[in-house]
XYZ file of C-alpha atoms in Angstrom:
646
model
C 0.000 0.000 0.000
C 1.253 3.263 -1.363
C 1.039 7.064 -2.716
C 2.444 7.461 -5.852
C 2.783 10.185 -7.744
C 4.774 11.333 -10.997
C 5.300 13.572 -14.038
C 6.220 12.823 -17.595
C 7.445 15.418 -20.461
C 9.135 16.043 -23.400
C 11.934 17.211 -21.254
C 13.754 16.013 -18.027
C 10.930 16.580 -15.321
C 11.858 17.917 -12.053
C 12.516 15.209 -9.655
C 12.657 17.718 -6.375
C 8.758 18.322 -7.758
C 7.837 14.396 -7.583
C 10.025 14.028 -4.020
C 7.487 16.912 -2.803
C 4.271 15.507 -4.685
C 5.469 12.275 -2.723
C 6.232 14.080 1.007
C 2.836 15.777 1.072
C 1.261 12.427 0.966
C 3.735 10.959 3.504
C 0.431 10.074 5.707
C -0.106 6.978 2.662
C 3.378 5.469 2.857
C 5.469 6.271 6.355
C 7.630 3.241 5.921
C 9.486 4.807 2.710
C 10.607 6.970 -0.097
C 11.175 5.734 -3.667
C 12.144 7.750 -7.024
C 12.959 7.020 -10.328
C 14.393 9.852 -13.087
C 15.361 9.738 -16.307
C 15.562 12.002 -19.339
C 11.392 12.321 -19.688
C 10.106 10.759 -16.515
C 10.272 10.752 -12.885
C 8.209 8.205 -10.322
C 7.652 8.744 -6.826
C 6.231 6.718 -4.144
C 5.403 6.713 -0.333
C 5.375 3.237 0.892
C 3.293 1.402 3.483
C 4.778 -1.660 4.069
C 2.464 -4.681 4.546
C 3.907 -7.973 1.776
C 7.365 -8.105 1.704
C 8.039 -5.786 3.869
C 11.842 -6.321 4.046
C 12.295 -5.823 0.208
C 9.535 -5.240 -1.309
C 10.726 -0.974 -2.305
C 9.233 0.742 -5.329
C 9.812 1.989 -8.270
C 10.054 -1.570 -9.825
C 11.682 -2.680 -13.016
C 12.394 -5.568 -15.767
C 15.577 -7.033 -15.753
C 17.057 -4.433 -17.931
C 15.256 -1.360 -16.674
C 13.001 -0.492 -19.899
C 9.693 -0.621 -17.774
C 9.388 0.957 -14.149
C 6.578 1.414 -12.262
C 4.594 2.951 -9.057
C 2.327 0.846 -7.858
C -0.497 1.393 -4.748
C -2.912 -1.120 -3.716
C -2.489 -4.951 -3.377
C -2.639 -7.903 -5.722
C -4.532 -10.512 -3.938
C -2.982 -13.258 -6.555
C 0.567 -12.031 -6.230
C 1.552 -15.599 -6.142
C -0.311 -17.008 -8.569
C 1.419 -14.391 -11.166
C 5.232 -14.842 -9.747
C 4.710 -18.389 -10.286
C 3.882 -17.792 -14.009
C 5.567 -15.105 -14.671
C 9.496 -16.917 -12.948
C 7.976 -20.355 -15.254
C 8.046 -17.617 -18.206
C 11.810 -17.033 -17.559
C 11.250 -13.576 -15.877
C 13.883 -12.768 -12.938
C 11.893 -11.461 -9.696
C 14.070 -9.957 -7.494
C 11.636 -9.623 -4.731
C 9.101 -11.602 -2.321
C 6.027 -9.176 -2.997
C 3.330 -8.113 -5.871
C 4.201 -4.580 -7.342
C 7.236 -6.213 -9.161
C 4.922 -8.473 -11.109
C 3.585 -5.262 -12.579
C 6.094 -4.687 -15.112
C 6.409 -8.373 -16.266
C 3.229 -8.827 -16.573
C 3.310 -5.435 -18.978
C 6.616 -7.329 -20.987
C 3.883 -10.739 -21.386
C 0.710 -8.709 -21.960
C 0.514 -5.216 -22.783
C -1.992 -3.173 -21.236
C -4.204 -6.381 -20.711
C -2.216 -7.064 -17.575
C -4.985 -5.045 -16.035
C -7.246 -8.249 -16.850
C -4.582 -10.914 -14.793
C -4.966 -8.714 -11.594
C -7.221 -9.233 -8.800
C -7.114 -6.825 -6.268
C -7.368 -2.680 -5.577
C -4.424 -0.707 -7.470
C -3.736 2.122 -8.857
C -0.359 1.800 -10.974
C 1.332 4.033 -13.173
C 3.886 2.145 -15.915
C 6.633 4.132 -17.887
C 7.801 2.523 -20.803
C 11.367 3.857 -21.221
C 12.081 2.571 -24.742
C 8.926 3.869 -26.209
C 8.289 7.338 -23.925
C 4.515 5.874 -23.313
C 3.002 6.136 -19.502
C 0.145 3.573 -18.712
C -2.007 4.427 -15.837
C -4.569 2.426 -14.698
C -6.968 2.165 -11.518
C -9.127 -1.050 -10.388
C -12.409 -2.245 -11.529
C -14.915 -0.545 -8.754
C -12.514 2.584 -7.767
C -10.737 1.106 -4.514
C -7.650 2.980 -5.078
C -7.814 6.972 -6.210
C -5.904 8.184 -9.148
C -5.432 12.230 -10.036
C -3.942 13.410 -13.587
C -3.437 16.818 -15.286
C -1.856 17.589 -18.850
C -0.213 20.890 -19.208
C 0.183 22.934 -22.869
C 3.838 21.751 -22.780
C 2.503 18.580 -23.186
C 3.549 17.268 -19.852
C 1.519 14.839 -17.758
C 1.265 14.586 -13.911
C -0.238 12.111 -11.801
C -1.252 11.389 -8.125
C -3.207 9.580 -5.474
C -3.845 12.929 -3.897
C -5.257 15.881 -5.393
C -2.703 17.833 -3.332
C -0.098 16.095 -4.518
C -0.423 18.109 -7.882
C -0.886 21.096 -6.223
C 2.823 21.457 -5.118
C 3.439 22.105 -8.761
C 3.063 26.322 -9.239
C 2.465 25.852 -13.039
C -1.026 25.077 -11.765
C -3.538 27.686 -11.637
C -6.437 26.759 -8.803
C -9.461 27.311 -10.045
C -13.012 26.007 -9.000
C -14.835 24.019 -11.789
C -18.484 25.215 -11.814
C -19.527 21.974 -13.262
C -18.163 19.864 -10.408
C -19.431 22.218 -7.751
C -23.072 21.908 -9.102
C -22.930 18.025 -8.919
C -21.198 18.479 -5.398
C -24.090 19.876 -4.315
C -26.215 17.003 -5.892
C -24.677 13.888 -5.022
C -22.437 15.275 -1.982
C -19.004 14.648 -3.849
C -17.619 15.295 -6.897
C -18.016 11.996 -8.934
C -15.668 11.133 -11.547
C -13.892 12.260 -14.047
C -14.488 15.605 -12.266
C -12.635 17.285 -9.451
C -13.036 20.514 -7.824
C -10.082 21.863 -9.763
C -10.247 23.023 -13.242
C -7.784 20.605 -14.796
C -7.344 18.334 -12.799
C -9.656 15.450 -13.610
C -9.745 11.645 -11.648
C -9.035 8.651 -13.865
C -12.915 6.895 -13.435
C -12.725 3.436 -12.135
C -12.255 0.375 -14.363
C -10.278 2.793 -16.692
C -6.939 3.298 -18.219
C -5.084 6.245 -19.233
C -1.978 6.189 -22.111
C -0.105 9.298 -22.443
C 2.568 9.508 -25.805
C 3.979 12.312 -26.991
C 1.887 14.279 -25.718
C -1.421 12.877 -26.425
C -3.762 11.221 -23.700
C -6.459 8.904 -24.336
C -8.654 7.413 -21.627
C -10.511 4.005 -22.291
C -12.639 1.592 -20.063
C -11.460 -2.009 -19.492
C -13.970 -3.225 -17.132
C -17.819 -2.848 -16.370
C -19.948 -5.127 -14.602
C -22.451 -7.401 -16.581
C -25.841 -7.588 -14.367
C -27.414 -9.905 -16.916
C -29.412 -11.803 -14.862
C -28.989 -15.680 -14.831
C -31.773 -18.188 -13.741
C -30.657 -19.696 -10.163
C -32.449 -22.789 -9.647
C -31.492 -24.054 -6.471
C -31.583 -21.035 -3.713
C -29.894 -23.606 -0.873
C -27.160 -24.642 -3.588
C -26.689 -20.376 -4.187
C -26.148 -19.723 -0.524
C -23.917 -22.664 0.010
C -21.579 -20.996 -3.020
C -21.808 -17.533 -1.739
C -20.757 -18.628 1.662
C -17.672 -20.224 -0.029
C -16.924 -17.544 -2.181
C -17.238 -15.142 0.493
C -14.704 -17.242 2.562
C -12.349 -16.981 -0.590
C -12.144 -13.316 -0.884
C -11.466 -12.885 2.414
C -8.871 -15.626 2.983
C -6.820 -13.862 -0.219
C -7.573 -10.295 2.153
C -5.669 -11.542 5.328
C -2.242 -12.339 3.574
C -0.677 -9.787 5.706
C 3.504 -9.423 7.436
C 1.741 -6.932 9.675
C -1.283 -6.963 12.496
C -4.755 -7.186 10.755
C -8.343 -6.573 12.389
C -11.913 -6.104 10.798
C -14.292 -2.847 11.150
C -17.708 -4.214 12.942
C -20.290 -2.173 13.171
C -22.825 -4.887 13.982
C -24.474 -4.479 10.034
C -24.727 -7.588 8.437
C -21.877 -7.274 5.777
C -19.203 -6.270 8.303
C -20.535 -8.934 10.527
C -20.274 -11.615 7.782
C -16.774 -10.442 7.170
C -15.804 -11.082 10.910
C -17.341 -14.147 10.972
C -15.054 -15.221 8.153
C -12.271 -14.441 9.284
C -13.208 -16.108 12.742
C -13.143 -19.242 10.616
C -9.860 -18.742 9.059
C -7.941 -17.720 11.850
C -6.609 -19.375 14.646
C -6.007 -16.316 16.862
C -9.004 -14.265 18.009
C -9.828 -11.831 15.581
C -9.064 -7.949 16.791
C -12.508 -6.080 16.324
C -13.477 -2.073 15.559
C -16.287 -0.688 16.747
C -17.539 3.217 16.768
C -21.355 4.134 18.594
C -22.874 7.524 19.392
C -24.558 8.394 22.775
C -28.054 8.771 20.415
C -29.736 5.058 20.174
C -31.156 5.617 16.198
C -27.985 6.050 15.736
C -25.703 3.428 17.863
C -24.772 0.244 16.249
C -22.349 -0.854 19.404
C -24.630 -3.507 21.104
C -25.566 -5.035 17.433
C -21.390 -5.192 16.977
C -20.911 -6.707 20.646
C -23.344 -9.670 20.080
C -21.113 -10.336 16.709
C -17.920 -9.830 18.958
C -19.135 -12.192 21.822
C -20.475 -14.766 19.223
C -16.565 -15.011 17.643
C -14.748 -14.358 20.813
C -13.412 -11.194 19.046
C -10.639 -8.947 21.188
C -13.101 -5.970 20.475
C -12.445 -2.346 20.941
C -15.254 0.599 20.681
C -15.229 4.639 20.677
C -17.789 6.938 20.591
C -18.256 10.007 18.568
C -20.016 13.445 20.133
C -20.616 16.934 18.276
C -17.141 17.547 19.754
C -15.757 15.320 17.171
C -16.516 18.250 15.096
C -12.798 19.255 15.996
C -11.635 16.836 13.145
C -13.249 19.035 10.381
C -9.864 20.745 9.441
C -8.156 17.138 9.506
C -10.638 16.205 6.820
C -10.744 19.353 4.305
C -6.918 18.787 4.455
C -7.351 15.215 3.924
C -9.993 14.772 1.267
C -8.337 17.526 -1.129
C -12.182 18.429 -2.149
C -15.554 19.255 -0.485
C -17.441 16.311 0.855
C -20.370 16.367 2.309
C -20.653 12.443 4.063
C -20.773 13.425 7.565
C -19.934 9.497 8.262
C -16.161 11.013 7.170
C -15.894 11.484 11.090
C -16.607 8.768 12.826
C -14.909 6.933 9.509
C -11.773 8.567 10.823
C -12.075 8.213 14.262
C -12.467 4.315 13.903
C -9.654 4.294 11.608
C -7.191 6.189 13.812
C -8.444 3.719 16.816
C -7.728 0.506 15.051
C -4.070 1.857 13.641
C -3.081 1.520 17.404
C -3.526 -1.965 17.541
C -3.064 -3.357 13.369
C -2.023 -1.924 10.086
C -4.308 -3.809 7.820
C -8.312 -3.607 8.684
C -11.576 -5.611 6.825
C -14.633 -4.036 6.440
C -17.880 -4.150 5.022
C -18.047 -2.070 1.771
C -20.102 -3.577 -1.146
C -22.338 -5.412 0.651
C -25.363 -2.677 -0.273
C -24.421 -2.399 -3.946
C -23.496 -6.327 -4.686
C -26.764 -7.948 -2.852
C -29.385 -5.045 -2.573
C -29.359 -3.473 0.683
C -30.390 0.217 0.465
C -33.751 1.138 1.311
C -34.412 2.818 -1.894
C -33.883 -0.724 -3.361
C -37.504 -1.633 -1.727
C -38.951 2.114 -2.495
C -38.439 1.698 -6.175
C -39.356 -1.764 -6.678
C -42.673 -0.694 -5.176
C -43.021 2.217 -6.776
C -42.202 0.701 -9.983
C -45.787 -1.058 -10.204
C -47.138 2.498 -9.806
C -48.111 4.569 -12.907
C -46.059 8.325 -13.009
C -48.614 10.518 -11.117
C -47.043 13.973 -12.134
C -50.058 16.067 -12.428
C -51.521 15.345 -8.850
C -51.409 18.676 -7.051
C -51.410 16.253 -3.728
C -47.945 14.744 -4.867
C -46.797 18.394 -5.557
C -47.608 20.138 -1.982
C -48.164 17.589 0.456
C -44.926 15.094 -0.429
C -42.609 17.870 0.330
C -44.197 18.875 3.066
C -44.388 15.446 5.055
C -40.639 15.099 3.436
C -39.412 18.443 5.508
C -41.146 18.305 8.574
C -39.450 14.895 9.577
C -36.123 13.652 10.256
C -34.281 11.767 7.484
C -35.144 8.413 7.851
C -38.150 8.624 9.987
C -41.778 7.314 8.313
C -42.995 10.414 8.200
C -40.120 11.837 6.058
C -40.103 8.823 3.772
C -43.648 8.877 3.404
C -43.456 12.180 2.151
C -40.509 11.031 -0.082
C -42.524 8.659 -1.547
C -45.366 11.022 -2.250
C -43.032 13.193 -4.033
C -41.697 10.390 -5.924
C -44.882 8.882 -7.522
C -45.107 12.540 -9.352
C -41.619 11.578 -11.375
C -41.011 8.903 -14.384
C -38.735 5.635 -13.145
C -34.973 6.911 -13.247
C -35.288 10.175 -12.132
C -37.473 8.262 -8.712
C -33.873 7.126 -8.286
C -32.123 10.736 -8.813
C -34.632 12.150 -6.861
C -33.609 9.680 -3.795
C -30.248 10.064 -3.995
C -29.978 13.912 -4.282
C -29.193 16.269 -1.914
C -30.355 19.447 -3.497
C -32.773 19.085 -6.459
C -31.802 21.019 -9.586
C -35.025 23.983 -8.314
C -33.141 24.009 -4.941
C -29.821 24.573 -5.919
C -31.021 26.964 -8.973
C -32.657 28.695 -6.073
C -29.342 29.128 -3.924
C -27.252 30.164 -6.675
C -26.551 33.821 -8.355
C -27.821 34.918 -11.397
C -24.378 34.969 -12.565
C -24.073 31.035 -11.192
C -27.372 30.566 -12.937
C -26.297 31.572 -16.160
C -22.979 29.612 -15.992
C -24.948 26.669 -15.249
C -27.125 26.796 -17.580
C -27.915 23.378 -19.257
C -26.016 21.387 -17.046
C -27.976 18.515 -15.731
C -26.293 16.594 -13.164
C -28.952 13.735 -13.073
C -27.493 12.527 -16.456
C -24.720 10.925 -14.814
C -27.117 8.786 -12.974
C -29.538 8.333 -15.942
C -26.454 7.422 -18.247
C -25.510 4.544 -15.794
C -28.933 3.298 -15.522
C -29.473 2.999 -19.642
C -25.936 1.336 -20.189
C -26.773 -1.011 -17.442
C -27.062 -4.717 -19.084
C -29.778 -5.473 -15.590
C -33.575 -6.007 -17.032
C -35.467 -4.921 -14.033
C -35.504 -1.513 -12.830
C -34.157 -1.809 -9.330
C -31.125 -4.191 -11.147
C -30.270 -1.222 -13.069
C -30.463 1.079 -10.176
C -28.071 -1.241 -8.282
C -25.991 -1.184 -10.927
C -26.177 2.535 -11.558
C -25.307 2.755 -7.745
C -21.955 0.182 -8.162
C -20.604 2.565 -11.024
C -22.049 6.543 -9.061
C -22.669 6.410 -5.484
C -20.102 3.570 -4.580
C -16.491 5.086 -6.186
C -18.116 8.605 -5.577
C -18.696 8.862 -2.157
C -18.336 5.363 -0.015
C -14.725 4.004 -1.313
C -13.042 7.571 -1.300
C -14.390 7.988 2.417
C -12.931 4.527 3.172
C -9.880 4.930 1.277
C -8.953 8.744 2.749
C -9.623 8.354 6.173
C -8.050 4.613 6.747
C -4.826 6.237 4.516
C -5.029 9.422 6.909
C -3.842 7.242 9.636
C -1.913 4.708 7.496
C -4.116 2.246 7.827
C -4.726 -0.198 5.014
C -8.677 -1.162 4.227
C -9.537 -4.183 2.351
C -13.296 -5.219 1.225
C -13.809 -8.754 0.649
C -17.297 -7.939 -0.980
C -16.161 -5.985 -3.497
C -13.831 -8.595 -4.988
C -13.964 -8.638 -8.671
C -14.852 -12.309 -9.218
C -17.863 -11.980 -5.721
C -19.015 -9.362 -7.702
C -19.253 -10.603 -10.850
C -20.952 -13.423 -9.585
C -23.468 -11.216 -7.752
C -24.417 -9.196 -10.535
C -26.173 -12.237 -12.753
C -28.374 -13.223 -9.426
C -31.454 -12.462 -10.403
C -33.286 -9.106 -8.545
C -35.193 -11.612 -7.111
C -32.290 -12.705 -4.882
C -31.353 -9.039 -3.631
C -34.893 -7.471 -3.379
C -37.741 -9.398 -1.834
C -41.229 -8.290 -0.860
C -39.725 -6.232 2.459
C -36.372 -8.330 2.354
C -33.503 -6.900 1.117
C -29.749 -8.954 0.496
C -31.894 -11.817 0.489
C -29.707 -14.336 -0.374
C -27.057 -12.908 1.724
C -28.484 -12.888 4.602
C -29.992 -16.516 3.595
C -26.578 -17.516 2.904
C -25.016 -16.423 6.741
C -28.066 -18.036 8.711
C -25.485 -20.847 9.777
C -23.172 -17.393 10.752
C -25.155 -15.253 12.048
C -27.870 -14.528 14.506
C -31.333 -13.858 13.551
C -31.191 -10.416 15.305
C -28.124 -9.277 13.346
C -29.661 -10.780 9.832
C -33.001 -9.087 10.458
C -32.638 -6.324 12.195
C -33.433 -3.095 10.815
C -30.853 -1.089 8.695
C -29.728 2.048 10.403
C -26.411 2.631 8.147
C -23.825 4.397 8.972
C -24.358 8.311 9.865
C -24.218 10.871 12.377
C -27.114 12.948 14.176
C -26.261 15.419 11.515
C -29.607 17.471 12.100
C -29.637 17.792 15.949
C -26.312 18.412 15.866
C -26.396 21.212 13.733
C -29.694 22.384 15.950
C -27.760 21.717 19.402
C -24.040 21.816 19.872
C -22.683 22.775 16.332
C -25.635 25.751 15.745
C -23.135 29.031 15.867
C -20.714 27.036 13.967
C -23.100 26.711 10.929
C -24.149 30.215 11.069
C -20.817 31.772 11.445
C -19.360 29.939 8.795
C -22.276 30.190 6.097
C -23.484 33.836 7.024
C -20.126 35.817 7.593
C -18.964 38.209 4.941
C -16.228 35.949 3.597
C -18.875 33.410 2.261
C -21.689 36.037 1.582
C -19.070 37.826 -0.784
C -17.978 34.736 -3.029
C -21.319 35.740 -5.358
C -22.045 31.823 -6.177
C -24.712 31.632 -3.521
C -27.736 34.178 -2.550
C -26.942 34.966 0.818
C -30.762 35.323 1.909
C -31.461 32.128 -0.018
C -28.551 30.342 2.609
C -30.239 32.335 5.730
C -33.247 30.766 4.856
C -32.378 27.404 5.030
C -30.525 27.827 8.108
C -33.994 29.189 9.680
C -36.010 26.080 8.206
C -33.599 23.550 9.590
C -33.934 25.481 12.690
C -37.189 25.441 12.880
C -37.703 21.870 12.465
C -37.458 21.229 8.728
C -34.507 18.277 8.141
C -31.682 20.478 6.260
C -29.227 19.359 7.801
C -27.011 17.759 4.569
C -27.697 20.543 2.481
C -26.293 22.766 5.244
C -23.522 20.130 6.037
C -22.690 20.602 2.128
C -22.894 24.411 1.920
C -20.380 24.113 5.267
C -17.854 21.728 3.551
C -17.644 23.391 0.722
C -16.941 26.452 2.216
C -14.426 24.923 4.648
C -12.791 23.962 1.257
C -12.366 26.859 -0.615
C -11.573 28.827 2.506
C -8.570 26.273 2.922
C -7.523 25.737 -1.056
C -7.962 28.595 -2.799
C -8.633 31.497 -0.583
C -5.447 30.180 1.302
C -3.502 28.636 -1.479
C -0.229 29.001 0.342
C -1.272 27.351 3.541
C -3.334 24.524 1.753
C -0.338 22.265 1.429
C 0.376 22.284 5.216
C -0.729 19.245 7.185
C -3.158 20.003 9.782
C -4.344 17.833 12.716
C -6.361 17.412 15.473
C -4.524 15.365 18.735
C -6.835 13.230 20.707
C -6.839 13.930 23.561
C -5.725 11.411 26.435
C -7.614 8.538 27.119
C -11.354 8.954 28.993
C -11.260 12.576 28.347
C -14.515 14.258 27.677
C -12.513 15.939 24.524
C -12.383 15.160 21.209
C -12.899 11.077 21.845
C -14.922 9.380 24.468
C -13.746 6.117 24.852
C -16.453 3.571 25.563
């Protein structure tokens, strides 16, 4: 596990450039520093050391030094490939998987991408021809930055900021990405928040030659749906191929635990590894004080049922100290308040392993969100938009209770009968509608923004989708948007802010390929969702973990912002600073304050209106500062600071 980072050009690149692109991500690779230069190129990495960790350094190379490469991530069948690759007559000089990068690029080209199974983000300079290959993993596990400049020079990084320490950049905001920010609560792919400076989507490579750059995809799920016979015979082979992905997950030379926060997927994962191990199995747990929200006795029956050596935190509004931590960490505005306790859990577990499990996939491969169940019912319902009921009284049941709560999704679903099938699903997943946001912006925003839907990201996915239901192609929509877009960076930032490697068994490439032919039928039934998961771990798992409700995993975001964090909200989002950026109507950002304030559940659009501003106040209104690490200590152990400890 690594940051890498690098620039190619016509002429000899800087290295002291790469050595800085490389030391500003230091947080992704403490263990060491690796560079490679030569007359057009120079590689950079930071290295975390987990397989081979006495000599397993990057940049690697071939035998006679023609290809090198930067490699982060893991290859789950490292062995498998050194064992061809040495029977192929190639000389391995090491015990660990980024070497078989480049021989594997000698044997096959850019198809190597098809031999690996794992998360990676790699970045392969072929000397002899002046060609750079970069290329990211099939569901977006591993992050991957570029920028070409007009001299025809290309940079790359893991972190946004990374590319930053180069001056020849000019930081801009994109418009574009800001208006999907402020739909889907980060900026999805190929987008950042930097005019560019785009992200290499996953399942894609990149080729840069002489100057030109072209970006192709090499991998997209197939949900065809195949006819399962035998439903007993389907559990028995998820169970095994569940055991599978996470056997290949605990290869580790360093201390390895799970994340458990007493949900079914992270539960099946710890019951997995129970069975492979032979030492108890060190557990992560993070609650809140509020019970809708607190997962911690679901994750102690797990950790009592496995014997687990199980630690627990829990997160209060004074948590909110973090927030500089995180704009400095995530490079761009993002509004998933679960960031926090993400990072809090992370920074827990890193003082006890260096290699955690989780959950992530488990929603997207086997159909757990509730919007799953919402749209398969409301599918059998004709579109409804001319009702005046759907137009007044959904939004107003939808405001006047908390997210989550039956009255709110009633009113949700009231508003949704008005709308045809896909945009049901755009509508669910959005956190300001296209009227709301055209409402908070300037005229001069307005204008900018004019004919720029952000919903056709999520109706593109949906009508390239191969599914022939309409909740498949929603959960395939949601495997190629919501999943690399907001979940997997959140993972992926906040475990590498306190290098910490994450690994998701459910989100291997071959489990998932395998879950995306079960018919809907076996995700979504009648008010059971992951059926055949949860079928499948019923010789795992409790009945009260497999059937309890879903909570998922979130913060009190609107009483918070009501109670404790109040002033902070309206300092930040009324002061002259953000009143005087003219992208937002200041009276139109006063008046959702009041409504949240008064009861109306705001609280994520005014959690994304805070990030952002957080952001920009940080990048670009600070540029020179933006590049300095900032933290936030925790504060001894049992203090009523920053962490409780449970």
């Amino acid at each position: 596990m690594c940051g890498i980072a690098g620039t190619i050009g016509a002429g000899r690149p800087d290295p002291e450039l790469v050595r800085r692109m490389c030391d500003v991500i230091a947080h992704r690779g403490p263990d060491g520093f690796g560079l490679h230069t030569d007359e057009h190129a120079a590689l950079g990495m930071r290295r975390l050391a987990i397989i081979d960790v006495a000599g397993g350094q990057q940049p690697v190379r071939n035998e006679d030094g023609s290809v090198v490469a930067v490699f982060n991530g893991e290859i789950y069948n490292y062995r498998e490939l050194r064992a061809e690759l040495t029977g192929r007559g190639h000389r391995l000089t090491s015990d660990g998987d980024s070497e078989c990068l480049v021989h594997l690029y000698e044997e096959h080209g850019d198809d190597l991408v098809h031999r690996l199974r794992g998360m990676f983000a790699f970045a392969i300079w072929d000397v002899r021809r002046r060609r750079l290959l970069l290329g990211r993993d099939r569901v977006g596990k591993k992050p991957l930055y570029w920028r070409s400049s007009a001299d025809r020079t290309i940079s790359f990084a893991s972190e946004l900021k990374s590319l930053l320490c180069d001056p020849g950049l000019t930081r801009r905001l994109d418009l574009t990405a800001l208006h999907h920010y402020l739909t889907y609560q980060y900026v999805p792919a190929p987008w950042s928040m930097f005019e560019g400076v785009r992200k290499l989507p996953p399942g894609h490579l990149l080729v840069w030659q002489d100057g030109a750059v072209e970006v192709r995809r090499y991998w997209r799920l197939d949900c065809t749906p195949r006819e399962v016979r035998d439903e007993r015979e389907a559990a028995a082979e998820l169970r095994e191929r569940l055991l599978d992905a996470v056997r290949i997950r605990m290869v580790s030379e360093r201390p390895i635990g799970a994340f458990l926060s007493g949900g079914v997927d992270s539960s099946a994962v710890v019951a997995a590894m129970a069975q492979l191990s032979t030492a108890p199995v060190k557990t992560f747990s993070i609650g809140f004080t509020e019970d809708r929200y607190d997962e911690r006795p679901y994750a102690r029956v797990v950790a009592e049922r496995y014997a687990t050596e199980h630690h627990e935190l829990v997160a209060t509004p004074s948590s909110i100290g973090l927030l500089p931590t995180l704009t400095w960490q995530f490079d761009e505005p993002f509004a998933d308040s679960s960031a926090i306790p993400s990072l809090l859990v992370a920074r827990m577990s890193r003082e006890h392993v260096t290699v955690v499990l989780n959950g992530d996939g488990g929603d997207e491969a086997f159909g757990g969100y509730h919007r799953y169940s919402i749209l398969r019912l409301l599918g059998r319902v004709p579109t409804l938009g001319s009702a005046p009921l759907l137009r007044t009284v959904g939004p107003a049941l939808a405001r006047r209770g908390a997210r989550g709560t039956p009255v709110h999704r009633l009113g949700r679903v009231l508003e949704l009968l008005g709308e045809p099938t896909v945009d049901r699903y755009a509508r669910i997943v959005s956190i300001f509608g296209d009227d709301q946001k055209y409402d908070l912006y300037t005229d001069e925003l307005r204008a900018h923004l004019a004919g720029v839907d952000s919903h056709e990201l999520l109706r593109e996915a949906y009508r390239s989708s191969r599914a022939t239901d309409h909740v498949g192609r929603v959960i395939d929509a949601d495997i190629n948007t919501y999943l690399p877009g907001d979940l997997l960076p959140k993972v992926d930032i906040t475990t590498m802010a306190a290098s910490l490697e994450a690994r998701s068994p459910l989100l291997d490439h071959e489990l998932l390929e395998w879950a995306g032919h079960l018919p809907t039928r076996l995700k979504v039934r009648s008010g059971t969702r992951k059926y055949l998961l949860k079928r499948a771990l019923e010789p795992w798992l409790p009945a009260e973990i497999l059937h309890r409700p879903k909570k998922g995993f979130s913060v009190p975001l609107g009483r918070w912002l009501r109670g404790e964090l109040r002033d902070l909200v309206w300092d930040v989002l009324t002061d002259h600073t953000t009143r005087e950026r003219g992208l937002f109507r200041p009276e139109a950002v006063t008046a959702l304050l009041e409504r949240h304030m008064r009861g109306d559940d705001l609280g994520y659009r005014l959690w994304a209106l805070l990030q952002f501003e957080l952001w920009h106040r940080r990048f670009l209104d600070e540029p020179h500062q933006a590049l300095a690490p900032v933290d936030a200590p925790a504060p001894p152990s049992g203090s009523s600071g920053l962490l409780a400890r449970s």
